[in-house]
PDB file of C-alpha atoms and ligand atoms in Angstrom:
ATOM      1  CA  MET L   1     -10.609  -8.230  25.009  1.00 63.00           C
ATOM      2  CA  LYS L   2      -7.554  -6.804  23.269  1.00 77.00           C
ATOM      3  CA  ASN L   3      -7.985  -5.987  19.561  1.00 88.00           C
ATOM      4  CA  ILE L   4      -6.052  -8.007  17.010  1.00 94.00           C
ATOM      5  CA  SER L   5      -3.939  -6.138  14.481  1.00 97.00           C
ATOM      6  CA  ILE L   6      -1.981  -7.644  11.621  1.00 98.00           C
ATOM      7  CA  ALA L   7       0.674  -5.609   9.830  1.00 98.00           C
ATOM      8  CA  LEU L   8       1.491  -6.747   6.301  1.00 98.00           C
ATOM      9  CA  ASP L   9       4.377  -4.920   4.646  1.00 98.00           C
ATOM     10  CA  GLY L  10       6.476  -5.393   1.555  1.00 97.00           C
ATOM     11  CA  PRO L  11       7.344  -3.981  -1.864  1.00 96.00           C
ATOM     12  CA  ALA L  12       4.965  -3.494  -4.821  1.00 93.00           C
ATOM     13  CA  GLY L  13       3.703  -6.727  -6.337  1.00 92.00           C
ATOM     14  CA  ALA L  14       4.601  -8.980  -3.400  1.00 95.00           C
ATOM     15  CA  GLY L  15       0.923  -9.997  -3.143  1.00 93.00           C
ATOM     16  CA  LYS L  16      -0.006  -8.026  -0.046  1.00 96.00           C
ATOM     17  CA  SER L  17      -3.478  -6.790  -0.979  1.00 95.00           C
ATOM     18  CA  THR L  18      -4.670 -10.096  -2.475  1.00 95.00           C
ATOM     19  CA  ILE L  19      -3.501 -11.986   0.602  1.00 97.00           C
ATOM     20  CA  ALA L  20      -4.790  -9.363   3.057  1.00 97.00           C
ATOM     21  CA  LYS L  21      -8.307  -9.469   1.590  1.00 97.00           C
ATOM     22  CA  ILE L  22      -8.462 -13.266   1.959  1.00 97.00           C
ATOM     23  CA  ILE L  23      -7.084 -13.245   5.522  1.00 98.00           C
ATOM     24  CA  ALA L  24      -9.558 -10.472   6.411  1.00 97.00           C
ATOM     25  CA  LYS L  25     -12.469 -12.677   5.275  1.00 96.00           C
ATOM     26  CA  HIS L  26     -11.152 -15.767   7.054  1.00 95.00           C
ATOM     27  CA  LYS L  27     -10.603 -13.974  10.340  1.00 96.00           C
ATOM     28  CA  ASN L  28     -13.381 -11.381  10.132  1.00 96.00           C
ATOM     29  CA  LEU L  29     -10.961  -8.443  10.199  1.00 96.00           C
ATOM     30  CA  THR L  30     -11.294  -4.971   8.705  1.00 96.00           C
ATOM     31  CA  TYR L  31      -8.943  -4.651   5.735  1.00 96.00           C
ATOM     32  CA  ILE L  32      -7.099  -1.335   5.449  1.00 97.00           C
ATOM     33  CA  ASP L  33      -5.297  -0.740   2.159  1.00 97.00           C
ATOM     34  CA  THR L  34      -2.921   2.082   3.096  1.00 97.00           C
ATOM     35  CA  GLY L  35      -1.379   2.175  -0.401  1.00 97.00           C
ATOM     36  CA  ALA L  36      -4.822   3.105  -1.749  1.00 97.00           C
ATOM     37  CA  MET L  37      -4.848   6.104   0.580  1.00 98.00           C
ATOM     38  CA  TYR L  38      -1.494   7.371  -0.748  1.00 98.00           C
ATOM     39  CA  ARG L  39      -2.772   6.719  -4.264  1.00 97.00           C
ATOM     40  CA  ALA L  40      -5.946   8.733  -3.651  1.00 98.00           C
ATOM     41  CA  ILE L  41      -4.083  11.801  -2.420  1.00 98.00           C
ATOM     42  CA  ALA L  42      -1.567  11.405  -5.271  1.00 98.00           C
ATOM     43  CA  LEU L  43      -4.500  11.384  -7.716  1.00 98.00           C
ATOM     44  CA  LYS L  44      -5.817  14.625  -6.264  1.00 98.00           C
ATOM     45  CA  ILE L  45      -2.373  16.284  -6.415  1.00 98.00           C
ATOM     46  CA  LEU L  46      -2.038  15.137 -10.036  1.00 97.00           C
ATOM     47  CA  ARG L  47      -5.497  16.400 -10.987  1.00 96.00           C
ATOM     48  CA  GLU L  48      -4.851  19.784  -9.410  1.00 96.00           C
ATOM     49  CA  GLY L  49      -1.400  20.049 -10.978  1.00 97.00           C
ATOM     50  CA  ILE L  50       0.249  20.777  -7.634  1.00 97.00           C
ATOM     51  CA  ASP L  51       4.040  20.748  -7.462  1.00 96.00           C
ATOM     52  CA  VAL L  52       5.172  18.174  -4.859  1.00 96.00           C
ATOM     53  CA  ASP L  53       7.874  20.594  -3.680  1.00 95.00           C
ATOM     54  CA  GLN L  54       5.303  23.270  -2.753  1.00 96.00           C
ATOM     55  CA  GLU L  55       4.816  22.539   0.930  1.00 93.00           C
ATOM     56  CA  LYS L  56       2.072  25.128   1.413  1.00 96.00           C
ATOM     57  CA  SER L  57       0.008  23.804  -1.504  1.00 97.00           C
ATOM     58  CA  ILE L  58       0.428  20.242  -0.233  1.00 97.00           C
ATOM     59  CA  GLN L  59      -0.666  21.297   3.232  1.00 97.00           C
ATOM     60  CA  ASP L  60      -3.706  23.103   1.781  1.00 97.00           C
ATOM     61  CA  VAL L  61      -4.767  20.164  -0.334  1.00 97.00           C
ATOM     62  CA  LEU L  62      -4.410  17.793   2.634  1.00 97.00           C
ATOM     63  CA  GLY L  63      -6.601  20.088   4.695  1.00 97.00           C
ATOM     64  CA  VAL L  64      -9.494  19.964   2.247  1.00 97.00           C
ATOM     65  CA  SER L  65      -9.298  16.336   1.081  1.00 97.00           C
ATOM     66  CA  ASN L  66     -11.529  13.554   2.282  1.00 96.00           C
ATOM     67  CA  ILE L  67     -10.337   9.982   1.958  1.00 97.00           C
ATOM     68  CA  ASP L  68     -12.666   7.152   2.972  1.00 95.00           C
ATOM     69  CA  LEU L  69     -12.232   3.409   2.798  1.00 94.00           C
ATOM     70  CA  GLU L  70     -15.428   1.384   2.556  1.00 92.00           C
ATOM     71  CA  GLY L  71     -14.882  -2.341   2.224  1.00 88.00           C
ATOM     72  CA  ASN L  72     -12.524  -2.733  -0.717  1.00 89.00           C
ATOM     73  CA  ASP L  73     -13.513   0.619  -2.208  1.00 95.00           C
ATOM     74  CA  ILE L  74     -11.909   4.010  -1.783  1.00 97.00           C
ATOM     75  CA  PHE L  75     -13.560   7.405  -2.027  1.00 98.00           C
ATOM     76  CA  LEU L  76     -11.822  10.715  -2.642  1.00 98.00           C
ATOM     77  CA  ASP L  77     -13.998  13.670  -1.670  1.00 98.00           C
ATOM     78  CA  GLU L  78     -17.044  11.367  -1.734  1.00 97.00           C
ATOM     79  CA  HIS L  79     -16.302  10.103  -5.282  1.00 98.00           C
ATOM     80  CA  LEU L  80     -15.410   6.470  -5.973  1.00 98.00           C
ATOM     81  CA  VAL L  81     -11.796   6.277  -7.230  1.00 98.00           C
ATOM     82  CA  THR L  82     -11.057   2.551  -6.736  1.00 97.00           C
ATOM     83  CA  GLU L  83     -10.172   2.063 -10.428  1.00 95.00           C
ATOM     84  CA  GLU L  84      -8.641   5.452 -11.179  1.00 97.00           C
ATOM     85  CA  ILE L  85      -5.971   5.147  -8.481  1.00 97.00           C
ATOM     86  CA  ARG L  86      -4.501   2.075 -10.242  1.00 94.00           C
ATOM     87  CA  THR L  87      -3.612   3.651 -13.589  1.00 93.00           C
ATOM     88  CA  PRO L  88       0.053   3.746 -14.723  1.00 90.00           C
ATOM     89  CA  LYS L  89      -0.025   7.536 -14.282  1.00 93.00           C
ATOM     90  CA  VAL L  90      -0.780   7.187 -10.566  1.00 95.00           C
ATOM     91  CA  ASN L  91       1.575   4.171 -10.240  1.00 91.00           C
ATOM     92  CA  ASN L  92       4.469   6.325 -11.393  1.00 90.00           C
ATOM     93  CA  PHE L  93       3.583   9.377  -9.350  1.00 95.00           C
ATOM     94  CA  VAL L  94       2.532   7.955  -6.002  1.00 95.00           C
ATOM     95  CA  SER L  95       6.022   7.353  -4.547  1.00 94.00           C
ATOM     96  CA  HIS L  96       6.871  11.044  -5.065  1.00 94.00           C
ATOM     97  CA  VAL L  97       3.855  11.935  -2.962  1.00 97.00           C
ATOM     98  CA  ALA L  98       4.360   9.175  -0.379  1.00 95.00           C
ATOM     99  CA  LYS L  99       7.788  10.496   0.551  1.00 94.00           C
ATOM    100  CA  ILE L 100       6.452  13.884   1.683  1.00 96.00           C
ATOM    101  CA  PRO L 101       6.462  13.902   5.518  1.00 95.00           C
ATOM    102  CA  LEU L 102       3.330  16.108   5.683  1.00 96.00           C
ATOM    103  CA  VAL L 103       1.424  13.608   3.564  1.00 97.00           C
ATOM    104  CA  ARG L 104       2.661  10.643   5.597  1.00 97.00           C
ATOM    105  CA  MET L 105       1.764  12.236   8.922  1.00 97.00           C
ATOM    106  CA  LYS L 106      -1.771  12.908   7.720  1.00 97.00           C
ATOM    107  CA  MET L 107      -2.211   9.397   6.261  1.00 97.00           C
ATOM    108  CA  VAL L 108      -0.791   7.715   9.367  1.00 97.00           C
ATOM    109  CA  GLU L 109      -3.172   9.699  11.574  1.00 97.00           C
ATOM    110  CA  LEU L 110      -6.098   8.576   9.400  1.00 96.00           C
ATOM    111  CA  GLN L 111      -4.854   4.972   9.425  1.00 96.00           C
ATOM    112  CA  ARG L 112      -4.510   4.883  13.194  1.00 96.00           C
ATOM    113  CA  ASN L 113      -7.989   6.393  13.595  1.00 94.00           C
ATOM    114  CA  ILE L 114      -9.556   3.829  11.278  1.00 92.00           C
ATOM    115  CA  ALA L 115      -7.767   1.029  13.127  1.00 90.00           C
ATOM    116  CA  ALA L 116      -8.681   2.199  16.629  1.00 91.00           C
ATOM    117  CA  ASN L 117     -10.860  -0.288  18.503  1.00 87.00           C
ATOM    118  CA  LYS L 118     -11.121  -2.630  15.531  1.00 94.00           C
ATOM    119  CA  ASN L 119      -9.594  -5.956  14.566  1.00 96.00           C
ATOM    120  CA  VAL L 120      -7.606  -5.062  11.477  1.00 97.00           C
ATOM    121  CA  ILE L 121      -5.248  -6.263   8.808  1.00 98.00           C
ATOM    122  CA  MET L 122      -3.371  -3.325   7.331  1.00 98.00           C
ATOM    123  CA  ASP L 123      -1.088  -3.557   4.317  1.00 97.00           C
ATOM    124  CA  GLY L 124       1.576  -1.074   3.303  1.00 97.00           C
ATOM    125  CA  ARG L 125       5.254  -0.252   3.670  1.00 96.00           C
ATOM    126  CA  ASP L 126       5.648   1.093   7.219  1.00 97.00           C
ATOM    127  CA  ILE L 127       2.834  -0.618   9.113  1.00 98.00           C
ATOM    128  CA  GLY L 128       4.950  -2.864  11.338  1.00 97.00           C
ATOM    129  CA  THR L 129       7.708  -0.282  11.799  1.00 97.00           C
ATOM    130  CA  PHE L 130       5.724   2.925  12.210  1.00 96.00           C
ATOM    131  CA  VAL L 131       1.926   2.851  11.965  1.00 97.00           C
ATOM    132  CA  ILE L 132       1.263   0.007  14.431  1.00 96.00           C
ATOM    133  CA  PRO L 133       4.665  -0.969  15.853  1.00 96.00           C
ATOM    134  CA  ASN L 134       2.920  -3.013  18.567  1.00 96.00           C
ATOM    135  CA  ALA L 135       0.802  -5.008  16.083  1.00 96.00           C
ATOM    136  CA  THR L 136      -0.253  -8.464  17.273  1.00 97.00           C
ATOM    137  CA  TYR L 137       1.292 -10.061  14.174  1.00 98.00           C
ATOM    138  CA  LYS L 138       3.704  -8.691  11.603  1.00 98.00           C
ATOM    139  CA  PHE L 139       4.470 -10.153   8.187  1.00 98.00           C
ATOM    140  CA  TYR L 140       6.853  -8.994   5.492  1.00 98.00           C
ATOM    141  CA  LEU L 141       6.044 -10.287   2.011  1.00 98.00           C
ATOM    142  CA  THR L 142       8.653 -10.298  -0.723  1.00 97.00           C
ATOM    143  CA  ALA L 143       9.107 -11.818  -4.179  1.00 97.00           C
ATOM    144  CA  SER L 144      11.743 -11.556  -6.866  1.00 97.00           C
ATOM    145  CA  ILE L 145      11.628  -8.448  -9.048  1.00 97.00           C
ATOM    146  CA  GLU L 146      10.873 -10.658 -12.072  1.00 97.00           C
ATOM    147  CA  GLU L 147       7.861 -12.211 -10.399  1.00 97.00           C
ATOM    148  CA  ARG L 148       6.544  -8.937  -9.028  1.00 97.00           C
ATOM    149  CA  ALA L 149       6.866  -7.289 -12.435  1.00 97.00           C
ATOM    150  CA  ARG L 150       5.150 -10.253 -14.093  1.00 96.00           C
ATOM    151  CA  ARG L 151       2.185 -10.018 -11.709  1.00 94.00           C
ATOM    152  CA  ARG L 152       1.786  -6.260 -12.245  1.00 93.00           C
ATOM    153  CA  PHE L 153       2.247  -6.617 -16.018  1.00 95.00           C
ATOM    154  CA  ILE L 154      -0.570  -9.195 -16.214  1.00 95.00           C
ATOM    155  CA  GLU L 155      -2.769  -6.980 -14.035  1.00 92.00           C
ATOM    156  CA  LEU L 156      -2.223  -3.938 -16.275  1.00 92.00           C
ATOM    157  CA  LYS L 157      -2.669  -5.953 -19.495  1.00 95.00           C
ATOM    158  CA  ASP L 158      -5.950  -7.390 -18.169  1.00 94.00           C
ATOM    159  CA  LYS L 159      -7.157  -3.844 -17.574  1.00 91.00           C
ATOM    160  CA  GLY L 160      -6.316  -2.953 -21.177  1.00 93.00           C
ATOM    161  CA  PHE L 161      -3.246  -0.750 -20.600  1.00 92.00           C
ATOM    162  CA  ASP L 162      -0.662  -0.694 -23.364  1.00 93.00           C
ATOM    163  CA  THR L 163       2.664  -1.540 -21.712  1.00 93.00           C
ATOM    164  CA  THR L 164       5.502  -4.070 -21.764  1.00 96.00           C
ATOM    165  CA  PHE L 165       7.036  -6.341 -19.146  1.00 97.00           C
ATOM    166  CA  GLU L 166      10.311  -4.381 -19.303  1.00 97.00           C
ATOM    167  CA  ILE L 167       8.576  -1.041 -18.708  1.00 96.00           C
ATOM    168  CA  VAL L 168       6.638  -2.426 -15.741  1.00 95.00           C
ATOM    169  CA  LYS L 169       9.827  -3.926 -14.301  1.00 96.00           C
ATOM    170  CA  GLU L 170      11.657  -0.606 -14.566  1.00 96.00           C
ATOM    171  CA  GLU L 171       8.717   1.214 -12.950  1.00 94.00           C
ATOM    172  CA  ILE L 172       8.641  -1.219 -10.036  1.00 95.00           C
ATOM    173  CA  LYS L 173      12.418  -0.878  -9.575  1.00 95.00           C
ATOM    174  CA  ASN L 174      12.081   2.906  -9.419  1.00 94.00           C
ATOM    175  CA  ARG L 175       9.240   2.665  -6.934  1.00 91.00           C
ATOM    176  CA  ASP L 176      11.202   0.199  -4.733  1.00 94.00           C
ATOM    177  CA  LYS L 177      14.141   2.585  -4.759  1.00 94.00           C
ATOM    178  CA  MET L 178      12.075   5.598  -3.757  1.00 92.00           C
ATOM    179  CA  ASP L 179      10.094   3.693  -1.122  1.00 93.00           C
ATOM    180  CA  THR L 180      13.201   2.217   0.541  1.00 95.00           C
ATOM    181  CA  GLU L 181      15.422   5.288   0.304  1.00 95.00           C
ATOM    182  CA  ARG L 182      13.041   7.983   1.521  1.00 93.00           C
ATOM    183  CA  GLU L 183      13.904   9.540   4.863  1.00 92.00           C
ATOM    184  CA  PHE L 184      10.569   9.386   6.657  1.00 92.00           C
ATOM    185  CA  ALA L 185       9.279   5.860   7.488  1.00 92.00           C
ATOM    186  CA  PRO L 186      10.829   4.011   4.533  1.00 94.00           C
ATOM    187  CA  LEU L 187       9.936   0.493   3.407  1.00 95.00           C
ATOM    188  CA  ARG L 188      11.744  -1.799   5.809  1.00 95.00           C
ATOM    189  CA  LYS L 189      11.116  -5.173   7.416  1.00 97.00           C
ATOM    190  CA  ALA L 190      10.316  -4.791  11.117  1.00 97.00           C
ATOM    191  CA  GLU L 191      12.801  -6.785  13.185  1.00 97.00           C
ATOM    192  CA  ASP L 192      10.011  -8.890  14.640  1.00 97.00           C
ATOM    193  CA  ALA L 193       8.165  -9.481  11.340  1.00 98.00           C
ATOM    194  CA  ILE L 194       7.874 -12.941   9.804  1.00 98.00           C
ATOM    195  CA  GLU L 195       9.279 -12.791   6.285  1.00 98.00           C
ATOM    196  CA  ILE L 196       7.568 -14.779   3.540  1.00 98.00           C
ATOM    197  CA  ASP L 197       9.065 -14.992   0.059  1.00 97.00           C
ATOM    198  CA  THR L 198       6.069 -15.500  -2.241  1.00 96.00           C
ATOM    199  CA  THR L 199       8.150 -16.232  -5.378  1.00 96.00           C
ATOM    200  CA  GLY L 200       6.751 -19.367  -7.025  1.00 95.00           C
ATOM    201  CA  LYS L 201       4.100 -19.810  -4.337  1.00 96.00           C
ATOM    202  CA  SER L 202       0.360 -19.840  -4.979  1.00 95.00           C
ATOM    203  CA  ILE L 203      -1.956 -17.436  -3.186  1.00 96.00           C
ATOM    204  CA  GLN L 204      -3.383 -20.393  -1.254  1.00 97.00           C
ATOM    205  CA  ASP L 205       0.127 -21.422  -0.112  1.00 97.00           C
ATOM    206  CA  VAL L 206       0.870 -17.971   1.285  1.00 97.00           C
ATOM    207  CA  VAL L 207      -2.565 -17.673   2.924  1.00 98.00           C
ATOM    208  CA  ALA L 208      -2.047 -21.072   4.570  1.00 97.00           C
ATOM    209  CA  GLU L 209       1.390 -20.029   5.835  1.00 97.00           C
ATOM    210  CA  ILE L 210      -0.014 -16.877   7.413  1.00 98.00           C
ATOM    211  CA  LEU L 211      -3.075 -18.605   8.879  1.00 97.00           C
ATOM    212  CA  HIS L 212      -0.759 -21.169  10.428  1.00 97.00           C
ATOM    213  CA  CYS L 213       1.168 -18.389  12.187  1.00 96.00           C
ATOM    214  CA  LEU L 214      -2.078 -16.856  13.513  1.00 95.00           C
ATOM    215  CA  LYS L 215      -3.076 -19.979  15.437  1.00 74.00           C
TER     216      LYS L 215
HETATM  217  O1   DC T 301       0.853  -0.824  -2.152  1.00 68.29           O
HETATM  218  P1   DC T 301       0.672   0.185  -3.284  1.00 68.29           P
HETATM  219  O2   DC T 301       1.430  -0.150  -4.530  1.00 68.29           O
HETATM  220  O3   DC T 301      -0.770   0.454  -3.572  1.00 68.29           O
HETATM  221  O4   DC T 301       1.301   1.540  -2.697  1.00 68.29           O
HETATM  222  C1   DC T 301       1.342   2.714  -3.454  1.00 68.29           C
HETATM  223  C2   DC T 301       2.502   3.576  -3.021  1.00 68.29           C
HETATM  224  O5   DC T 301       2.231   4.167  -1.759  1.00 68.29           O
HETATM  225  C3   DC T 301       3.843   2.878  -2.888  1.00 68.29           C
HETATM  226  O6   DC T 301       4.682   3.176  -3.976  1.00 68.29           O
HETATM  227  C4   DC T 301       4.449   3.406  -1.626  1.00 68.29           C
HETATM  228  C5   DC T 301       3.367   4.141  -0.931  1.00 68.29           C
HETATM  229  N1   DC T 301       2.998   3.580   0.362  1.00 68.29           N
HETATM  230  C6   DC T 301       3.704   4.011   1.452  1.00 68.29           C
HETATM  231  O7   DC T 301       4.646   4.785   1.294  1.00 68.29           O
HETATM  232  N2   DC T 301       3.354   3.604   2.693  1.00 68.29           N
HETATM  233  C7   DC T 301       2.331   2.761   2.868  1.00 68.29           C
HETATM  234  N3   DC T 301       2.000   2.385   4.107  1.00 68.29           N
HETATM  235  C8   DC T 301       1.619   2.273   1.753  1.00 68.29           C
HETATM  236  C9   DC T 301       1.994   2.694   0.506  1.00 68.29           C
END
């Protein structure tokens, strides 16, 4: 039987990972958080103080880095980094790393390998357009900038980070800009993706909308 693959794309704070985890449980799919993979390699580049313009250093670090997804956890070189990849420092750095073609090619190769011969739901920015262009289902989640910033602000506050709504909003705007304007596989809705605006909708509403499309 043919494997099922669901591509879930959209900007930061649109609700992708929350929704993907629930759909994965409902449909018994493997959840692949591709953003976490970019975050993990960004964390390593940050820790090692590598300049993102130094192609050779980036290539070297990619060659010796191990990124593993296990359930909802992520390991960098066999160490759990699930929490550390979500700090404001990584939030603000990751888009600089994600625009490097060398990094993207390596991550996409890993993503395709993980997805091979499995039923998957993969969330990210370029899943429906680049990683699995022949996905069984494609969704594009959006929400207003205000709502996305509010969600991320609450998330960061709950984790004890000292920030403001305005700062978070600016950071998300910058990230959107970099993710949509980069040359290699930018954030874009696939032509055949179903677009869902999650502004003002509950998680359950969005899950129900997606499950309805999967029938
Ligand atoms: O979804 P997220 O916020 O965890 O993603 C972190 C960053 O990684 C985001 O700013 C853009 C990048 N990313 C990407 O370029 N392509 C993907 N498939 C997933 C994430």
